mmCIF file of C-alpha atoms in Angstrom:
data_model
loop_
_atom_site.group_PDB
_atom_site.id
_atom_site.type_symbol
_atom_site.label_atom_id
_atom_site.label_comp_id
_atom_site.label_asym_id
_atom_site.label_seq_id
_atom_site.Cartn_x
_atom_site.Cartn_y
_atom_site.Cartn_z
ATOM 1 C CA MET Y 599 84.433 173.381 -159.892
ATOM 2 C CA LYS Y 600 81.556 172.591 -162.240
ATOM 3 C CA ASP Y 601 82.522 175.618 -164.361
ATOM 4 C CA MET Y 602 86.025 174.184 -164.698
ATOM 5 C CA ASP Y 603 84.582 170.898 -166.035
ATOM 6 C CA ASP Y 604 82.599 172.627 -168.776
ATOM 7 C CA PHE Y 605 85.366 174.508 -170.616
ATOM 8 C CA ASP Y 606 87.423 173.514 -173.628
ATOM 9 C CA LEU Y 607 91.114 173.005 -172.948
ATOM 10 C CA ARG Y 608 93.202 175.085 -175.324
ATOM 11 C CA LYS Y 609 96.905 174.831 -176.020
ATOM 12 C CA VAL Y 610 98.101 178.407 -175.567
ATOM 13 C CA SER Y 611 101.495 177.454 -174.142
ATOM 14 C CA ARG Y 612 103.713 174.449 -173.620
ATOM 15 C CA ASN Y 613 102.685 174.302 -169.962
ATOM 16 C CA PRO Y 614 99.591 172.293 -168.941
ATOM 17 C CA VAL Y 615 98.922 174.415 -165.831
ATOM 18 C CA LEU Y 616 98.904 177.648 -167.826
ATOM 19 C CA ASP Y 617 96.781 176.025 -170.522
ATOM 20 C CA SER Y 618 94.118 174.903 -168.069
ATOM 21 C CA VAL Y 619 93.878 178.204 -166.159
ATOM 22 C CA LEU Y 620 93.948 180.386 -169.258
ATOM 23 C CA SER Y 621 91.497 178.165 -171.161
ATOM 24 C CA TYR Y 622 88.905 178.780 -168.468
ATOM 25 C CA TYR Y 623 89.340 182.568 -168.583
ATOM 26 C CA ILE Y 624 89.570 182.749 -172.377
ATOM 27 C CA GLN Y 625 86.267 180.909 -172.652
ATOM 28 C CA ARG Y 626 84.652 183.238 -170.108
ATOM 29 C CA ALA Y 627 86.002 186.239 -172.023
ATOM 30 C CA GLU Y 628 84.656 184.946 -175.327
ATOM 31 C CA GLU Y 629 81.232 184.412 -173.751
ATOM 32 C CA ALA Y 630 81.347 188.084 -172.674
ATOM 33 C CA LYS Y 631 82.513 189.123 -176.179
ATOM 34 C CA ILE Y 632 85.962 190.148 -174.918
ATOM 35 C CA LYS Y 633 88.867 189.409 -177.275
ATOM 36 C CA VAL Y 634 91.883 187.741 -175.666
ATOM 37 C CA ASN Y 635 95.331 187.727 -177.240
ATOM 38 C CA CYS Y 636 97.976 185.474 -175.686
ATOM 39 C CA ASP Y 637 101.718 185.698 -176.219
ATOM 40 C CA ILE Y 638 103.357 182.994 -174.106
ATOM 41 C CA ASN Y 639 106.884 181.636 -174.215
ATOM 42 C CA VAL Y 640 107.808 179.425 -171.254
ATOM 43 C CA LYS Y 641 109.315 176.021 -170.707
ATOM 44 C CA GLU Y 642 107.009 173.074 -170.095
ATOM 45 C CA ASP Y 643 108.128 172.890 -166.473
ATOM 46 C CA TYR Y 644 109.516 175.604 -164.243
ATOM 47 C CA LEU Y 645 110.155 175.967 -160.537
ATOM 48 C CA PHE Y 646 106.980 177.760 -159.433
ATOM 49 C CA ASP Y 647 104.345 176.283 -157.189
ATOM 50 C CA ILE Y 648 101.269 175.384 -159.254
ATOM 51 C CA LYS Y 649 98.958 176.936 -156.651
ATOM 52 C CA ASP Y 650 100.840 180.240 -156.797
ATOM 53 C CA MET Y 651 100.600 180.476 -160.586
ATOM 54 C CA THR Y 652 96.923 179.488 -160.525
ATOM 55 C CA VAL Y 653 96.093 182.160 -157.936
ATOM 56 C CA LEU Y 654 98.203 184.834 -159.638
ATOM 57 C CA ILE Y 655 96.858 184.279 -163.151
ATOM 58 C CA GLY Y 656 93.321 183.644 -161.922
ATOM 59 C CA ASN Y 657 93.168 186.880 -159.922
ATOM 60 C CA ALA Y 658 94.765 188.910 -162.711
ATOM 61 C CA MET Y 659 92.423 187.545 -165.375
ATOM 62 C CA GLU Y 660 89.370 187.914 -163.126
ATOM 63 C CA ASN Y 661 90.225 191.598 -162.611
ATOM 64 C CA ALA Y 662 90.780 192.107 -166.354
ATOM 65 C CA LEU Y 663 87.441 190.460 -167.191
ATOM 66 C CA LYS Y 664 85.582 192.683 -164.726
ATOM 67 C CA ALA Y 665 87.209 195.833 -166.081
ATOM 68 C CA ALA Y 666 86.534 194.952 -169.733
ATOM 69 C CA ALA Y 667 82.940 193.812 -169.168
ATOM 70 C CA GLY Y 668 80.272 196.061 -170.585
ATOM 71 C CA CYS Y 669 82.260 197.498 -173.489
ATOM 72 C CA ARG Y 670 80.837 197.484 -176.956
ATOM 73 C CA ASP Y 671 81.604 194.151 -178.632
ATOM 74 C CA ASP Y 672 84.351 195.552 -180.837
ATOM 75 C CA GLU Y 673 86.170 197.386 -178.012
ATOM 76 C CA ALA Y 674 86.706 194.915 -175.183
ATOM 77 C CA TYR Y 675 90.051 193.136 -175.087
ATOM 78 C CA ILE Y 676 92.666 191.548 -172.854
ATOM 79 C CA ASN Y 677 96.279 191.145 -173.964
ATOM 80 C CA PHE Y 678 98.048 188.480 -171.913
ATOM 81 C CA MET Y 679 101.820 188.082 -172.177
ATOM 82 C CA LEU Y 680 103.960 185.656 -170.211
ATOM 83 C CA LYS Y 681 107.646 185.288 -171.052
ATOM 84 C CA GLN Y 682 110.488 183.421 -169.447
ATOM 85 C CA TYR Y 683 113.889 185.108 -169.486
ATOM 86 C CA ARG Y 684 116.579 182.939 -167.942
ATOM 87 C CA ARG Y 685 115.379 182.445 -164.353
ATOM 88 C CA SER Y 686 112.641 185.085 -164.380
ATOM 89 C CA ILE Y 687 109.036 185.169 -165.515
ATOM 90 C CA LEU Y 688 107.468 188.384 -166.809
ATOM 91 C CA ILE Y 689 103.692 188.604 -166.901
ATOM 92 C CA LYS Y 690 102.044 191.610 -168.501
ATOM 93 C CA ILE Y 691 98.298 192.003 -168.853
ATOM 94 C CA GLU Y 692 96.747 194.959 -170.602
ATOM 95 C CA ASN Y 693 93.011 195.365 -170.816
ATOM 96 C CA LYS Y 694 90.405 197.840 -171.881
ATOM 97 C CA VAL Y 695 88.627 199.529 -169.003
ATOM 98 C CA CYS Y 696 85.060 200.189 -170.037
ATOM 99 C CA PRO Y 697 82.893 203.105 -168.883
ATOM 100 C CA GLY Y 698 81.704 202.682 -165.323
ATOM 101 C CA ARG Y 699 84.500 200.213 -164.533
ATOM 102 C CA LEU Y 700 87.285 202.584 -163.534
ATOM 103 C CA VAL Y 701 90.001 200.831 -161.596
ATOM 104 C CA LYS Y 702 91.661 203.864 -160.006
ATOM 105 C CA ARG Y 703 90.306 206.007 -157.222
ATOM 106 C CA ALA Y 704 88.981 209.299 -158.526
ATOM 107 C CA SER Y 705 90.582 211.281 -155.707
ATOM 108 C CA ASN Y 706 94.284 210.544 -156.139
ATOM 109 C CA ASN Y 707 94.780 208.381 -159.274
ATOM 110 C CA LYS Y 708 96.246 205.506 -157.256
ATOM 111 C CA ILE Y 709 95.150 201.998 -158.078
ATOM 112 C CA GLU Y 710 92.666 200.747 -155.529
ATOM 113 C CA LYS Y 711 93.944 197.551 -153.943
ATOM 114 C CA SER Y 712 91.599 194.648 -154.334
ATOM 115 C CA TYR Y 713 91.939 191.300 -152.606
ATOM 116 C CA GLY Y 714 93.148 189.892 -155.934
ATOM 117 C CA LEU Y 715 95.914 192.459 -156.317
ATOM 118 C CA ALA Y 716 97.003 191.915 -152.715
ATOM 119 C CA SER Y 717 97.290 188.164 -153.415
ATOM 120 C CA ILE Y 718 99.324 188.863 -156.560
ATOM 121 C CA GLU Y 719 101.692 191.068 -154.535
ATOM 122 C CA MET Y 720 102.142 188.357 -151.870
ATOM 123 C CA ILE Y 721 103.073 185.814 -154.542
ATOM 124 C CA ALA Y 722 105.504 188.242 -156.183
ATOM 125 C CA GLU Y 723 107.176 188.838 -152.801
ATOM 126 C CA LYS Y 724 107.478 185.084 -152.260
ATOM 127 C CA TYR Y 725 109.530 184.883 -155.474
ATOM 128 C CA GLN Y 726 111.562 188.063 -154.808
ATOM 129 C CA GLY Y 727 109.675 189.746 -157.638
ATOM 130 C CA SER Y 728 107.654 192.879 -158.139
ATOM 131 C CA VAL Y 729 104.199 194.087 -159.161
ATOM 132 C CA GLU Y 730 103.271 197.281 -160.952
ATOM 133 C CA ALA Y 731 99.718 198.271 -161.823
ATOM 134 C CA TRP Y 732 98.481 201.449 -163.426
ATOM 135 C CA GLN Y 733 95.711 202.897 -165.518
ATOM 136 C CA GLU Y 734 96.036 205.461 -168.281
ATOM 137 C CA GLU Y 735 92.668 206.610 -169.528
ATOM 138 C CA ASP Y 736 90.873 203.413 -170.637
ATOM 139 C CA LEU Y 737 93.906 201.069 -170.515
ATOM 140 C CA PHE Y 738 94.829 199.129 -167.380
ATOM 141 C CA THR Y 739 98.250 197.460 -167.189
ATOM 142 C CA LEU Y 740 99.470 194.884 -164.696
ATOM 143 C CA ARG Y 741 103.112 193.848 -164.794
ATOM 144 C CA VAL Y 742 104.487 191.080 -162.559
ATOM 145 C CA VAL Y 743 108.057 189.817 -162.376
ATOM 146 C CA LEU Y 744 108.827 186.532 -160.611
ATOM 147 C CA ASN Y 745 112.301 185.136 -160.013
ATOM 148 C CA MET Y 746 112.698 181.386 -159.975
ATOM 149 C CA PRO Y 747 114.128 179.762 -156.876
ATOM 150 C CA ASP Y 748 117.769 178.669 -157.078
ATOM 151 C CA ASP Y 749 116.887 175.042 -156.374
ATOM 152 C CA ASN Y 750 114.010 172.613 -156.788
ATOM 153 C CA ARG Y 751 111.992 173.811 -153.785
ATOM 154 C CA LYS Y 752 109.313 175.471 -155.971
ATOM 155 C CA GLY Y 753 109.004 178.649 -153.937
ATOM 156 C CA SER Y 754 109.664 177.116 -150.543
ATOM 157 C CA ASP Y 755 110.077 179.609 -147.732
ATOM 158 C CA GLU Y 756 113.135 177.772 -146.416
ATOM 159 C CA GLY Y 757 116.639 179.125 -146.797
#
């Protein structure tokens, strides 16, 4: 929690929850000399549980930071995109995977499931969405689709 108190809040979206979570990870990336590009287009308020979005974005950005750590200063990057299309949210994160930080298993090219990726998948299921993750050479891509609930229950399991 102390780390969260010591970061500069940046306006990267029109949503205060996204701004606070991403500000923390952008600052950490900059300290590690990792460039972060954000392309965000969402409404100020949408029907997702704040905890779900915090866990999803936090786990995704934590994984991207780990994979990009250790690159030469001019190579490390994370591209973060979050778009709202009607009642769906698309999140796409692409990041450089630096030497020694391979994400996939060497034996069968499948992405190794981390606790973070498992949490992201559980959240996507809660919102009748999907998760895709893959690595091609030194580029890792995570794509998450979330569908907004039909009412104001913010992801409630009822119904």
